[in-house]
Tab-separated table of C-alpha atoms in Angstrom:
chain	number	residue	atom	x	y	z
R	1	UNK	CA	-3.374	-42.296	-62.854
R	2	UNK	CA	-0.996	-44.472	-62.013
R	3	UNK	CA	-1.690	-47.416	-59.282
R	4	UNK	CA	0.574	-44.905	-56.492
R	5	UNK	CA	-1.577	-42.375	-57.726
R	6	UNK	CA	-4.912	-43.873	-57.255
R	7	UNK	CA	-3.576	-45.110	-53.654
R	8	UNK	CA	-2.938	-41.579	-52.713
R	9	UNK	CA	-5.995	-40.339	-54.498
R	10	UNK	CA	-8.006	-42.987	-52.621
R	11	UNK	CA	-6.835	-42.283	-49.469
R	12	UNK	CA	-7.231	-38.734	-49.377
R	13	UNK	CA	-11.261	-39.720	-50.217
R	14	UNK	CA	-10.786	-42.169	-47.519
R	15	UNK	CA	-9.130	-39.298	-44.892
R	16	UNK	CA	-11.113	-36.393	-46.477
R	17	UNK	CA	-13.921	-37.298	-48.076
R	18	UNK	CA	-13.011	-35.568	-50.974
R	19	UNK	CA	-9.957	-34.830	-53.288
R	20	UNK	CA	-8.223	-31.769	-51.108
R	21	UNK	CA	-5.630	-30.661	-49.589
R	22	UNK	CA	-1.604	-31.471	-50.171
R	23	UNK	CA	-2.375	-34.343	-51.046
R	24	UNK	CA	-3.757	-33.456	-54.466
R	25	UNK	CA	-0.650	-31.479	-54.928
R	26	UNK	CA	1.752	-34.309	-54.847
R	27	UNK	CA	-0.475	-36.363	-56.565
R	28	UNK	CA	2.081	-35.044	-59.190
R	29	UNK	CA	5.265	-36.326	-57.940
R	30	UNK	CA	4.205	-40.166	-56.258
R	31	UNK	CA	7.650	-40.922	-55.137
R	32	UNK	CA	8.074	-38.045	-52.464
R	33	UNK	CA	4.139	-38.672	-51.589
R	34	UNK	CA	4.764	-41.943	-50.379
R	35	UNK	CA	7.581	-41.100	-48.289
R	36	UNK	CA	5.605	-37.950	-46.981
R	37	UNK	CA	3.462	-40.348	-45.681
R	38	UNK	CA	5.438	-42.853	-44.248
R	39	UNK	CA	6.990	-40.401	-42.368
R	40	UNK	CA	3.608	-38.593	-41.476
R	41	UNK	CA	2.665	-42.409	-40.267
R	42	UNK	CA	6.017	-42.551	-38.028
R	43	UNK	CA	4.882	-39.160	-36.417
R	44	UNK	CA	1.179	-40.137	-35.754
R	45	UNK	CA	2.835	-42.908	-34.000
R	46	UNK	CA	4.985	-40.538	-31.347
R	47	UNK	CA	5.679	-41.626	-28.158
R	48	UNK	CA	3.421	-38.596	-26.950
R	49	UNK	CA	-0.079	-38.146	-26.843
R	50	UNK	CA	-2.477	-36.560	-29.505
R	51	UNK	CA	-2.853	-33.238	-27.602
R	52	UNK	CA	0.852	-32.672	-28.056
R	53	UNK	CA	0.889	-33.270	-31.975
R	54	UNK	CA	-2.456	-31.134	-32.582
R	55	UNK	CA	-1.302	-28.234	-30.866
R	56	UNK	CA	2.409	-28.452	-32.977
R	57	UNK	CA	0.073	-28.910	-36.100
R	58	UNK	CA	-1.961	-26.249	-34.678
R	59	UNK	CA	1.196	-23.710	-33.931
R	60	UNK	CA	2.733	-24.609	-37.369
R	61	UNK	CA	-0.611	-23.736	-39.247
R	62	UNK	CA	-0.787	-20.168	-37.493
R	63	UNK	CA	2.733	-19.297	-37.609
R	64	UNK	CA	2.440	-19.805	-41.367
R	65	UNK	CA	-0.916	-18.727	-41.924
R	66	UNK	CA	-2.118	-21.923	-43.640
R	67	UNK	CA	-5.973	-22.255	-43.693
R	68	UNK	CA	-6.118	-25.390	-44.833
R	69	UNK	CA	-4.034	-27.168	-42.206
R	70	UNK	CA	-5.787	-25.188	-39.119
R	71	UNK	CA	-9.129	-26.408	-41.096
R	72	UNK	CA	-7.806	-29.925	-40.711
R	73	UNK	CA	-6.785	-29.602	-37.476
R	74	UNK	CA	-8.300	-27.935	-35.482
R	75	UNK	CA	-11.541	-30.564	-34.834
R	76	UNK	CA	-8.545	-33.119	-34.200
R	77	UNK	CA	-6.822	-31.039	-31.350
R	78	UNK	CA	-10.606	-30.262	-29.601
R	79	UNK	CA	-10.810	-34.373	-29.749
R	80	UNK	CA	-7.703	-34.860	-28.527
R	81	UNK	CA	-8.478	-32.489	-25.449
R	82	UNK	CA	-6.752	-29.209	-25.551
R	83	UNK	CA	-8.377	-26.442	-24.428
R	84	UNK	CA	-10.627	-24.409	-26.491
R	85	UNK	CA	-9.364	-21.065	-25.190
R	86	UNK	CA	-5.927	-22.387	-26.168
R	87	UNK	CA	-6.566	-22.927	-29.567
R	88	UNK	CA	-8.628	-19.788	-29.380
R	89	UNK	CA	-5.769	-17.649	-28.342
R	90	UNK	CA	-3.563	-19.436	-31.182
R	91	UNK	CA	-6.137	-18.887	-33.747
R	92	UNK	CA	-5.946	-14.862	-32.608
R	93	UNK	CA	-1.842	-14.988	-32.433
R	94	UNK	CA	-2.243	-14.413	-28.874
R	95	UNK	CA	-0.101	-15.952	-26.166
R	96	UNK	CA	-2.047	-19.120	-24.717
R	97	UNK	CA	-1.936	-20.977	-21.595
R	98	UNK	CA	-2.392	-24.497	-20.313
R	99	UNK	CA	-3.403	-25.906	-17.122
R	100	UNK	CA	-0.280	-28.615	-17.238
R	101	UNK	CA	3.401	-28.941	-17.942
R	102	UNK	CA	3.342	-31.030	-21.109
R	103	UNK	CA	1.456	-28.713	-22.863
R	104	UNK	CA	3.174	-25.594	-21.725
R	105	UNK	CA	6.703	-26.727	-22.115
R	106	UNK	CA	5.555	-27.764	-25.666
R	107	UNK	CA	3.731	-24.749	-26.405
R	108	UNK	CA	7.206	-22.805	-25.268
R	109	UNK	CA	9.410	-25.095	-27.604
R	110	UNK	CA	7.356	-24.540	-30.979
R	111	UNK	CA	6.392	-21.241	-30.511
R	112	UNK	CA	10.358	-20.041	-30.040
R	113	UNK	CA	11.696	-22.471	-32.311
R	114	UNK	CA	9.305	-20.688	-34.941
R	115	UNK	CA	9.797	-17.378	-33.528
R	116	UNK	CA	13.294	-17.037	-32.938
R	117	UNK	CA	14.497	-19.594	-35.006
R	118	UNK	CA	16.397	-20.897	-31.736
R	119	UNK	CA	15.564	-22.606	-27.980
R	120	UNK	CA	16.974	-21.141	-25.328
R	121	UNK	CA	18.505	-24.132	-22.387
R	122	UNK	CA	15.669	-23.184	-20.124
R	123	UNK	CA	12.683	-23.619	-22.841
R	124	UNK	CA	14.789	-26.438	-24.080
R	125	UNK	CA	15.142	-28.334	-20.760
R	126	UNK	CA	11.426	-27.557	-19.750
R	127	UNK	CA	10.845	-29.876	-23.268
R	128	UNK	CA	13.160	-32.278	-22.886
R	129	UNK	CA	12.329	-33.001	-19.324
R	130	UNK	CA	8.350	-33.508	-20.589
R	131	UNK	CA	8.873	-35.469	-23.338
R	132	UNK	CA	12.642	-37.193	-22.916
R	133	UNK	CA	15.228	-37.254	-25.633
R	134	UNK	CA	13.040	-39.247	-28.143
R	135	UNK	CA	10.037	-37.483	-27.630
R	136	UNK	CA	11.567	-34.296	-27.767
R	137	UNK	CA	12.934	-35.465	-31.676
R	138	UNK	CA	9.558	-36.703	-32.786
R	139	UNK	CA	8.688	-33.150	-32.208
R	140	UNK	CA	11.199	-31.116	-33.717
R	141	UNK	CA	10.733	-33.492	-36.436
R	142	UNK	CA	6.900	-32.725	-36.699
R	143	UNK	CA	6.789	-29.550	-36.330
R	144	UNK	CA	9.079	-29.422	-39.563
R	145	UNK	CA	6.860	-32.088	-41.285
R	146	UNK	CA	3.703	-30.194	-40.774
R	147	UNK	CA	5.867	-26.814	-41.516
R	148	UNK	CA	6.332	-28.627	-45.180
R	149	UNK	CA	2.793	-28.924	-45.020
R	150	UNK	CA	1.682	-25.532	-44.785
R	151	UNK	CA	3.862	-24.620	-47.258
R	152	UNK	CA	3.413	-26.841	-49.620
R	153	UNK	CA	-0.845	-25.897	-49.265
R	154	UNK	CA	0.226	-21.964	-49.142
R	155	UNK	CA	2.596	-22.186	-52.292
R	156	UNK	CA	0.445	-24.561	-54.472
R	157	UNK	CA	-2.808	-22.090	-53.133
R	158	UNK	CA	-4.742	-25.086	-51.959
R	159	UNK	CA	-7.834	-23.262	-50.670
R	160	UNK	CA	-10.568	-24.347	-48.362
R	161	UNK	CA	-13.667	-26.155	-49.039
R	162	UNK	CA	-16.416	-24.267	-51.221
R	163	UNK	CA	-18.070	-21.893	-48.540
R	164	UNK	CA	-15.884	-22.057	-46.060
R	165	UNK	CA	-14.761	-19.283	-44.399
R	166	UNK	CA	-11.067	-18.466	-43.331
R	167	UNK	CA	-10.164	-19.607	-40.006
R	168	UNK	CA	-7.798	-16.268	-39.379
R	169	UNK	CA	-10.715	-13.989	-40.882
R	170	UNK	CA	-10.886	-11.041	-38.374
């Protein structure tokens, strides 16, 4: 390995515990691994709070069917507070609620953006007036990150731990 190599390989350890996820995959190509990550540490750093970037993470993941990322995930958005019938629902591609206006207006956002490929002024106001202009960028902009994720996992087959079962199972 090469010293970028082993930095990536070491912090997936670090972040994992062990050598999974995408990670591994772009182990192979160092250069766009590094900026992967400095944009993934950009995101983490949004002007909005955890909640908001789990359940994007957690919409991206379902909406392209990627086990691994809801695996990573979905302990992060339950520590980060959302509500476990919301990520419930989302697990079962059912429509979910919130009890606030953050969350909704962000749920509304993703969930048409990925759906009909388009926002509507009213879903798009609802956002913007939630997060502001900036906030409302960070998370267009993670919501594509983390929809380069799950491909990336789905296309290079990066499967779940040994034993564990699929999140979407029915």
């Amino acid at each position: 390995m090469t010293a970028t190599q082993r930095r990536i390989y070491d912090a997936t350890i670090s972040n994992l515990g062990s050598p999974i996820g995408p990670r591994m995959v772009l182990l192979n190509h160092p250069e766009i691994a590094e900026k992967w990550f400095d944009l993934a540490k950009v995101l983490k750093a949004a002007s909005f709070p955890d909640s908001v970037r789990e359940l994007a993470i957690l919409l991206a993941a379902r909406h392209w069917d990627a086990e691994f990322e809801w695996y990573a995930h979905e302990p992060n958005a339950k520590k980060a507070g959302l509500p476990v019938e919301a990520i419930e629902a989302i697990r079962r591609n059912q429509p979910a609620s919130f009890g606030d206006e953050l969350h909704s207006a962000v749920y509304n956002y993703v969930t048409h953006l990925l759906s009909h490929h388009n926002v509507d002024d009213d879903v798009y106001n609802a956002a913007y007036e939630q997060l502001g202009k900036i906030g409302l960028i960070e998370l267009t902009v993670l919501l594509g990150h983390y929809s380069n994720v799950a491909l990336t996992l789905i296309a290079h087959r990066v499967s779940l731990p040994e034993g564990t079962p699929s999140p979407f199972a029915r």
